[in-house]
Short mmCIF file of C-alpha atoms in Angstrom, two decimals:
data_model
loop_
_atom_site.label_atom_id
_atom_site.label_comp_id
_atom_site.label_asym_id
_atom_site.label_seq_id
_atom_site.Cartn_x
_atom_site.Cartn_y
_atom_site.Cartn_z
CA MET Y 1 -39.81 38.31 45.22
CA ASP Y 2 -42.44 37.49 42.61
CA ILE Y 3 -42.67 34.33 40.58
CA SER Y 4 -41.19 35.93 37.44
CA THR Y 5 -38.01 36.78 39.31
CA ILE Y 6 -37.66 33.21 40.59
CA GLU Y 7 -38.18 31.79 37.09
CA SER Y 8 -35.62 34.19 35.67
CA GLU Y 9 -33.02 33.17 38.25
CA ASN Y 10 -33.64 29.44 37.58
CA VAL Y 11 -33.13 29.92 33.86
CA THR Y 12 -29.82 31.72 34.26
CA THR Y 13 -28.29 29.52 36.97
CA ALA Y 14 -29.60 26.00 36.35
CA GLY Y 15 -27.64 23.34 34.43
CA PRO Y 16 -23.92 22.73 33.75
CA SER Y 17 -21.57 25.30 32.25
CA PHE Y 18 -20.34 24.36 28.74
CA PRO Y 19 -17.15 25.59 27.10
CA LYS Y 20 -17.63 27.77 24.08
CA VAL Y 21 -16.82 25.72 20.97
CA ALA Y 22 -17.02 27.11 17.46
CA PRO Y 23 -19.45 24.74 15.67
CA ARG Y 24 -18.86 26.03 12.14
CA ARG Y 25 -17.75 23.74 9.29
CA THR Y 26 -14.40 24.57 7.79
CA GLY Y 27 -15.23 23.05 4.42
CA ARG Y 28 -11.74 21.64 3.82
CA ILE Y 29 -11.28 18.13 2.39
CA GLY Y 30 -8.37 15.87 3.28
CA VAL Y 31 -6.97 13.29 0.86
CA LEU Y 32 -4.85 10.76 2.74
CA LEU Y 33 -2.66 8.47 0.65
CA THR Y 34 -2.02 5.29 2.65
CA ASN Y 35 0.69 2.76 1.93
CA LEU Y 36 2.08 -0.27 3.76
CA GLY Y 37 4.95 1.29 5.66
CA THR Y 38 8.67 1.33 6.20
CA PRO Y 39 11.18 1.23 9.06
CA ASP Y 40 12.68 4.58 10.02
CA ALA Y 41 16.23 3.26 9.59
CA THR Y 42 18.06 0.04 8.73
CA ASP Y 43 19.48 -0.69 12.19
CA TYR Y 44 18.32 -3.66 14.26
CA ARG Y 45 16.05 -1.73 16.65
CA SER Y 46 14.29 0.27 13.93
CA VAL Y 47 13.63 -2.77 11.76
CA ARG Y 48 12.57 -4.87 14.76
CA ARG Y 49 10.08 -2.21 15.85
CA TYR Y 50 8.61 -2.09 12.34
CA LEU Y 51 8.43 -5.87 11.94
CA ALA Y 52 6.85 -6.26 15.39
CA GLU Y 53 3.99 -3.97 14.40
CA PHE Y 54 3.60 -5.57 10.98
CA LEU Y 55 3.81 -9.23 12.01
CA SER Y 56 1.60 -8.84 15.08
CA ASP Y 57 -1.30 -7.65 12.91
CA PRO Y 58 -3.95 -10.43 13.01
CA ARG Y 59 -5.02 -9.45 9.49
CA VAL Y 60 -1.53 -10.35 8.26
CA ILE Y 61 -0.82 -13.39 10.43
CA GLU Y 62 -4.03 -15.24 11.23
CA ILE Y 63 -2.40 -17.78 13.54
CA PRO Y 64 -3.84 -17.53 17.10
CA LYS Y 65 -1.72 -15.25 19.30
CA TRP Y 66 -1.04 -17.99 21.86
CA LYS Y 67 0.62 -20.00 19.11
CA TRP Y 68 2.18 -17.20 17.01
CA TYR Y 69 3.59 -14.78 19.62
CA PRO Y 70 6.13 -17.24 21.12
CA ILE Y 71 7.46 -17.78 17.58
CA LEU Y 72 7.32 -14.07 16.71
CA TYR Y 73 9.00 -12.75 19.87
CA GLY Y 74 11.13 -15.80 20.60
CA ILE Y 75 12.55 -16.46 17.12
CA VAL Y 76 11.44 -14.15 14.27
CA LEU Y 77 12.13 -10.78 15.92
CA ASN Y 78 15.50 -11.98 17.18
CA THR Y 79 16.75 -13.17 13.79
CA ARG Y 80 14.86 -11.51 10.95
CA PRO Y 81 15.65 -7.80 11.66
CA GLN Y 82 19.33 -8.25 10.75
CA LYS Y 83 18.56 -9.80 7.36
CA THR Y 84 15.71 -7.40 6.58
CA GLY Y 85 17.83 -4.43 7.64
CA ALA Y 86 20.65 -5.57 5.35
CA ASN Y 87 18.18 -5.85 2.47
CA TYR Y 88 16.83 -2.36 3.11
CA ASP Y 89 20.41 -1.09 3.25
CA THR Y 90 20.96 -2.10 -0.38
CA ILE Y 91 18.15 0.19 -1.61
CA TRP Y 92 18.20 2.94 1.05
CA ASN Y 93 17.91 6.55 -0.10
CA ARG Y 94 21.18 7.87 1.35
CA GLU Y 95 20.50 11.47 0.42
CA LYS Y 96 17.26 11.67 2.39
CA ASN Y 97 18.11 8.86 4.83
CA GLU Y 98 14.86 7.01 4.21
CA SER Y 99 13.43 4.11 2.25
CA PRO Y 100 12.44 4.62 -1.40
CA LEU Y 101 8.82 3.93 -0.45
CA ARG Y 102 8.69 7.01 1.76
CA THR Y 103 10.46 9.14 -0.83
CA ILE Y 104 8.12 8.07 -3.62
CA THR Y 105 4.97 8.42 -1.48
CA ARG Y 106 5.96 11.96 -0.55
CA ASN Y 107 6.52 12.76 -4.21
CA GLN Y 108 3.09 11.35 -5.01
CA VAL Y 109 1.58 13.65 -2.38
CA GLU Y 110 3.31 16.68 -3.85
CA LYS Y 111 2.20 15.89 -7.40
CA LEU Y 112 -1.38 15.11 -6.39
CA ALA Y 113 -1.53 18.34 -4.38
CA ALA Y 114 -0.32 20.22 -7.45
CA ALA Y 115 -3.05 18.56 -9.52
CA PHE Y 116 -5.62 19.88 -7.03
CA ALA Y 117 -4.11 23.36 -6.95
CA ASN Y 118 -7.33 24.74 -8.43
CA GLU Y 119 -9.21 23.32 -5.44
CA PRO Y 120 -7.89 25.39 -2.52
CA ASN Y 121 -9.99 23.48 0.01
CA VAL Y 122 -8.30 20.14 -0.79
CA VAL Y 123 -5.36 19.11 1.39
CA VAL Y 124 -3.23 16.08 0.41
CA ASP Y 125 -1.08 14.14 2.88
CA TYR Y 126 0.08 10.58 3.47
CA ALA Y 127 0.32 7.94 6.18
CA MET Y 128 1.61 4.40 6.64
CA ARG Y 129 -0.25 1.42 8.02
CA TYR Y 130 2.91 0.38 9.86
CA GLY Y 131 5.64 2.74 10.98
CA ASN Y 132 5.70 6.49 10.48
CA PRO Y 133 3.83 8.67 9.82
CA SER Y 134 1.03 6.63 11.35
CA LEU Y 135 -2.59 6.86 10.22
CA GLU Y 136 -3.43 8.58 13.49
CA THR Y 137 -0.76 11.19 12.76
CA GLY Y 138 -1.95 11.62 9.19
CA ILE Y 139 -5.56 12.16 10.25
CA ASP Y 140 -4.50 14.62 12.95
CA ARG Y 141 -2.43 16.65 10.48
CA LEU Y 142 -5.41 16.96 8.16
CA ILE Y 143 -7.76 17.96 10.98
CA GLN Y 144 -5.25 20.57 12.17
CA GLN Y 145 -5.42 22.06 8.68
CA GLY Y 146 -9.19 22.39 8.93
CA CYS Y 147 -10.36 19.21 7.21
CA ASP Y 148 -13.80 18.08 8.34
CA ARG Y 149 -14.05 15.56 5.49
CA ILE Y 150 -11.35 12.99 4.75
CA ILE Y 151 -10.98 10.31 2.07
CA ASN Y 152 -8.61 7.47 2.86
CA VAL Y 153 -6.81 6.29 -0.30
CA PRO Y 154 -5.23 2.86 0.28
CA LEU Y 155 -2.63 2.51 -2.46
CA TYR Y 156 -3.43 -1.15 -3.13
CA PRO Y 157 -5.05 -1.75 -6.54
CA GLN Y 158 -6.20 -5.26 -5.64
CA TYR Y 159 -8.14 -5.77 -2.42
CA SER Y 160 -6.92 -8.09 0.32
CA ALA Y 161 -7.79 -8.17 3.99
CA THR Y 162 -4.01 -8.14 4.57
CA THR Y 163 -3.60 -4.76 2.83
CA THR Y 164 -6.66 -2.61 2.13
CA GLY Y 165 -8.62 -4.31 4.90
CA THR Y 166 -6.10 -3.65 7.64
CA ALA Y 167 -5.39 -0.12 6.36
CA ASN Y 168 -9.08 0.70 6.71
CA ASP Y 169 -9.18 -1.01 10.11
CA GLN Y 170 -6.42 1.24 11.39
CA PHE Y 171 -7.96 4.31 9.79
CA TYR Y 172 -11.20 3.75 11.70
CA ARG Y 173 -9.38 2.87 14.93
CA ALA Y 174 -7.77 6.29 14.78
CA LEU Y 175 -11.17 7.92 14.20
CA MET Y 176 -12.62 6.09 17.21
CA LYS Y 177 -10.36 8.14 19.48
CA LEU Y 178 -11.79 11.45 18.27
CA ARG Y 179 -14.56 13.30 20.06
CA ASN Y 180 -15.35 15.35 16.96
CA MET Y 181 -15.02 12.91 14.07
CA PRO Y 182 -14.75 14.10 10.44
CA SER Y 183 -16.93 12.65 7.69
CA VAL Y 184 -14.97 9.96 5.84
CA ARG Y 185 -14.80 7.91 2.67
CA THR Y 186 -12.38 5.27 1.39
CA LEU Y 187 -11.17 4.58 -2.15
CA PRO Y 188 -12.39 1.19 -3.44
CA PRO Y 189 -9.92 -1.28 -5.01
CA TYR Y 190 -9.10 -0.24 -8.56
CA TYR Y 191 -7.65 -3.43 -10.03
CA ASP Y 192 -9.98 -3.34 -13.05
CA GLU Y 193 -10.35 0.40 -13.54
CA PRO Y 194 -9.74 1.34 -17.21
CA ALA Y 195 -7.55 4.28 -16.11
CA PHE Y 196 -5.36 1.93 -14.04
CA ILE Y 197 -5.02 -0.64 -16.83
CA GLU Y 198 -4.19 2.10 -19.33
CA ALA Y 199 -1.55 3.62 -17.03
CA LEU Y 200 0.08 0.21 -16.55
CA ALA Y 201 0.04 -0.51 -20.28
CA GLN Y 202 1.61 2.83 -21.18
CA SER Y 203 4.26 2.39 -18.50
CA ILE Y 204 5.14 -1.10 -19.76
CA GLU Y 205 5.24 -0.04 -23.40
CA SER Y 206 7.42 2.97 -22.61
CA HIS Y 207 9.90 0.94 -20.59
CA LEU Y 208 10.15 -1.93 -23.06
CA ALA Y 209 10.89 0.60 -25.82
CA THR Y 210 14.08 1.57 -23.93
CA LEU Y 211 15.45 -1.97 -23.73
CA GLU Y 212 18.07 -3.38 -26.08
CA PHE Y 213 16.25 -6.71 -26.10
CA GLU Y 214 12.66 -7.90 -26.45
CA PRO Y 215 11.41 -10.03 -23.56
CA GLU Y 216 10.06 -13.40 -24.60
CA VAL Y 217 7.95 -13.51 -21.42
CA VAL Y 218 6.74 -10.73 -19.09
CA LEU Y 219 5.70 -11.68 -15.58
CA ALA Y 220 3.10 -9.70 -13.66
CA SER Y 221 4.37 -10.44 -10.16
CA TYR Y 222 2.10 -9.71 -7.20
CA HIS Y 223 2.71 -10.04 -3.47
CA GLY Y 224 1.38 -13.42 -2.37
CA ILE Y 225 -0.98 -14.45 0.43
CA PRO Y 226 -1.54 -17.88 2.02
CA ILE Y 227 -3.94 -20.14 0.13
CA SER Y 228 -6.01 -20.48 3.29
CA TYR Y 229 -6.84 -16.75 3.15
CA SER Y 230 -8.26 -17.17 -0.34
CA GLU Y 231 -10.23 -20.21 0.76
CA LYS Y 232 -11.82 -18.08 3.49
CA GLY Y 233 -13.07 -15.58 0.90
CA ASP Y 234 -10.27 -13.09 0.31
CA PRO Y 235 -10.76 -11.88 -3.32
CA TYR Y 236 -7.13 -10.90 -3.83
CA TYR Y 237 -6.11 -13.79 -6.11
CA HIS Y 238 -9.05 -13.16 -8.44
CA HIS Y 239 -8.33 -9.41 -8.51
CA CYS Y 240 -4.71 -10.09 -9.52
CA VAL Y 241 -5.66 -12.51 -12.26
CA GLU Y 242 -8.22 -10.04 -13.60
CA THR Y 243 -5.67 -7.21 -13.66
CA THR Y 244 -3.33 -9.38 -15.71
CA ARG Y 245 -6.11 -10.44 -18.08
CA LEU Y 246 -7.23 -6.87 -18.72
CA LEU Y 247 -3.64 -5.70 -19.10
CA ASN Y 248 -2.84 -8.41 -21.64
CA GLU Y 249 -6.03 -7.54 -23.52
CA ARG Y 250 -5.01 -3.89 -23.66
CA LEU Y 251 -1.44 -4.72 -24.75
CA GLY Y 252 -2.71 -7.10 -27.43
CA TRP Y 253 -0.08 -9.71 -26.65
CA PRO Y 254 -0.39 -13.40 -27.59
CA GLU Y 255 -1.50 -15.80 -24.89
CA GLY Y 256 1.35 -16.83 -22.62
CA ARG Y 257 3.57 -13.79 -23.01
CA LEU Y 258 2.15 -12.03 -19.92
CA ARG Y 259 1.83 -14.35 -16.93
CA THR Y 260 0.66 -13.95 -13.33
CA THR Y 261 3.02 -14.98 -10.52
CA PHE Y 262 3.30 -14.34 -6.78
CA GLN Y 263 6.26 -13.36 -4.63
CA SER Y 264 7.38 -12.51 -1.08
CA LEU Y 265 6.50 -15.79 0.64
CA PHE Y 266 6.72 -15.95 4.44
CA GLY Y 267 6.49 -18.93 6.76
CA LYS Y 268 5.88 -22.60 6.01
CA GLU Y 269 2.23 -22.39 4.92
CA GLU Y 270 1.43 -22.91 1.24
CA TRP Y 271 0.78 -19.64 -0.63
CA ILE Y 272 -1.08 -18.88 -3.84
CA LYS Y 273 0.84 -19.97 -6.94
CA PRO Y 274 2.70 -19.90 -9.24
CA TYR Y 275 5.67 -18.50 -7.32
CA THR Y 276 7.75 -15.85 -9.07
CA ASP Y 277 11.16 -17.24 -8.11
CA ALA Y 278 10.32 -20.79 -9.20
CA THR Y 279 8.80 -19.50 -12.43
CA VAL Y 280 11.85 -17.50 -13.54
CA GLU Y 281 14.15 -20.41 -12.71
CA GLY Y 282 11.94 -22.76 -14.71
CA LEU Y 283 11.80 -20.39 -17.68
CA ALA Y 284 15.57 -20.10 -17.78
CA LYS Y 285 16.01 -23.86 -17.64
CA GLU Y 286 13.50 -24.23 -20.48
CA GLY Y 287 15.70 -22.02 -22.65
CA VAL Y 288 14.02 -18.63 -22.25
CA LYS Y 289 16.81 -16.06 -22.40
CA SER Y 290 14.99 -12.73 -21.99
CA ILE Y 291 12.29 -11.77 -19.52
CA ALA Y 292 10.85 -8.68 -17.85
CA ILE Y 293 8.88 -8.35 -14.61
CA VAL Y 294 6.27 -5.76 -13.71
CA ASN Y 295 4.57 -5.37 -10.30
CA PRO Y 296 0.95 -4.28 -10.86
CA GLY Y 297 0.07 -4.75 -7.19
CA PHE Y 298 2.49 -2.10 -5.92
CA ALA Y 299 1.78 1.61 -6.29
CA ALA Y 300 5.38 2.49 -5.47
CA ASP Y 301 8.71 0.72 -5.72
CA CYS Y 302 9.81 -0.70 -2.39
CA ILE Y 303 11.90 -3.48 -0.88
CA GLU Y 304 9.74 -6.16 -2.55
CA THR Y 305 10.37 -4.73 -6.01
CA LEU Y 306 13.80 -3.09 -5.76
CA GLU Y 307 15.58 -5.67 -3.61
CA GLU Y 308 13.57 -8.85 -4.15
CA ILE Y 309 12.73 -8.59 -7.88
CA GLU Y 310 15.56 -6.39 -9.14
CA GLY Y 311 18.08 -8.20 -6.95
CA GLU Y 312 17.19 -11.72 -5.81
CA VAL Y 313 14.91 -12.78 -8.69
CA ARG Y 314 17.26 -11.34 -11.31
CA GLU Y 315 20.08 -13.39 -9.81
CA ILE Y 316 17.96 -16.57 -9.83
CA PHE Y 317 17.18 -16.09 -13.53
CA ILE Y 318 20.78 -15.41 -14.55
CA ASP Y 319 22.17 -18.28 -12.45
CA ALA Y 320 19.67 -20.67 -14.06
CA GLY Y 321 20.87 -19.78 -17.57
CA GLY Y 322 18.93 -16.62 -18.44
CA THR Y 323 20.63 -13.74 -20.23
CA ASN Y 324 18.50 -10.58 -20.30
CA PHE Y 325 16.41 -9.41 -17.35
CA ALA Y 326 14.46 -6.18 -16.86
CA HIS Y 327 12.41 -4.89 -13.98
CA ILE Y 328 9.69 -2.46 -15.10
CA PRO Y 329 9.27 0.27 -12.45
CA CYS Y 330 6.00 0.71 -10.60
CA LEU Y 331 3.80 3.66 -11.57
CA ASN Y 332 5.36 5.66 -8.73
CA GLU Y 333 5.02 9.41 -9.32
CA SER Y 334 5.05 9.08 -13.12
CA ASP Y 335 2.79 11.32 -15.15
CA VAL Y 336 0.55 8.43 -16.24
CA GLY Y 337 0.37 7.06 -12.71
CA MET Y 338 -0.52 10.38 -11.14
CA ALA Y 339 -3.11 11.18 -13.83
CA MET Y 340 -4.76 7.84 -13.05
CA LEU Y 341 -4.71 8.47 -9.30
CA GLU Y 342 -6.08 11.98 -9.70
CA SER Y 343 -8.98 10.72 -11.83
CA LEU Y 344 -9.93 8.09 -9.23
CA VAL Y 345 -9.74 10.52 -6.32
CA ARG Y 346 -11.74 13.19 -8.14
CA ARG Y 347 -14.45 10.65 -8.88
CA GLU Y 348 -14.65 9.54 -5.24
CA LEU Y 349 -14.83 13.17 -4.10
CA GLY Y 350 -18.04 13.65 -6.08
CA GLY Y 351 -20.45 15.77 -4.07
CA TRP Y 352 -17.70 17.08 -1.82
CA LEU Y 353 -15.88 19.27 -4.33
#
């Protein structure tokens, strides 16, 4: 056997055997709308499972685990699921057997997909930070449809580590499990985007035009966070205040008619103020008879807007002496809201489309 034969045999037999994998790019782009989440049902076990995932997130509850978990698993998760489940039950979508948040988010997906109908390589889907469908599931569904590029779209206009931050955390945790990872982007907070402010203003003006009364005061109520989070550098409070300022400027209202407040307090720690419930009670006692509340921090109506604002806060205002109360719906899947969302997504897809 000559040397050429030996060399030939070494070339053909040496080294490991690799599976044949198609390396080609598919060219499809995934748009993943991400919202907070929802329990799958209103029963104790479903709500407990959801709350356990939500309240064990260190981005949401920054108390050390050794101190927080005995409270969470010993008290909170044994008592809170019943009350939360009852609250969800008052707003539950009976026809589809799901929360309004899931219904609205799915509708947003369908409308955004229709807006991208002229872009056949764009696939739109959704996921939840807590509950189902999970971010891992959402990413997998897009990959299964051939997406090698994905933009995560956290539906939180104002940035907070407790919302956008943890949604991006979970998005990247899911990617860490993949051997073949897609290229990714995330939508920045859009609290001061002209398109967002314009969509809010048009929505408010349209709704107020349907009322039989004119609100003396309109509250822009945002979900609160503990003051300590702001002191550590979370920009959320400043983003909320700026949204209100820009919105009032666009509406052209006199100073004091549109006010910023914060809702959905949890625990004993002091949260950013003023509080929505205390504000509406104070307004009623001061003689204000007509108010309206809008929620510029929520992309879709959910338990915090439909049960807390439309239910609990309305009752506080009326019981304190108020007469007329209106809750202005979130942008949801409205035409102005979807046009705004489409414009932001198209901009962030620059270079990909």
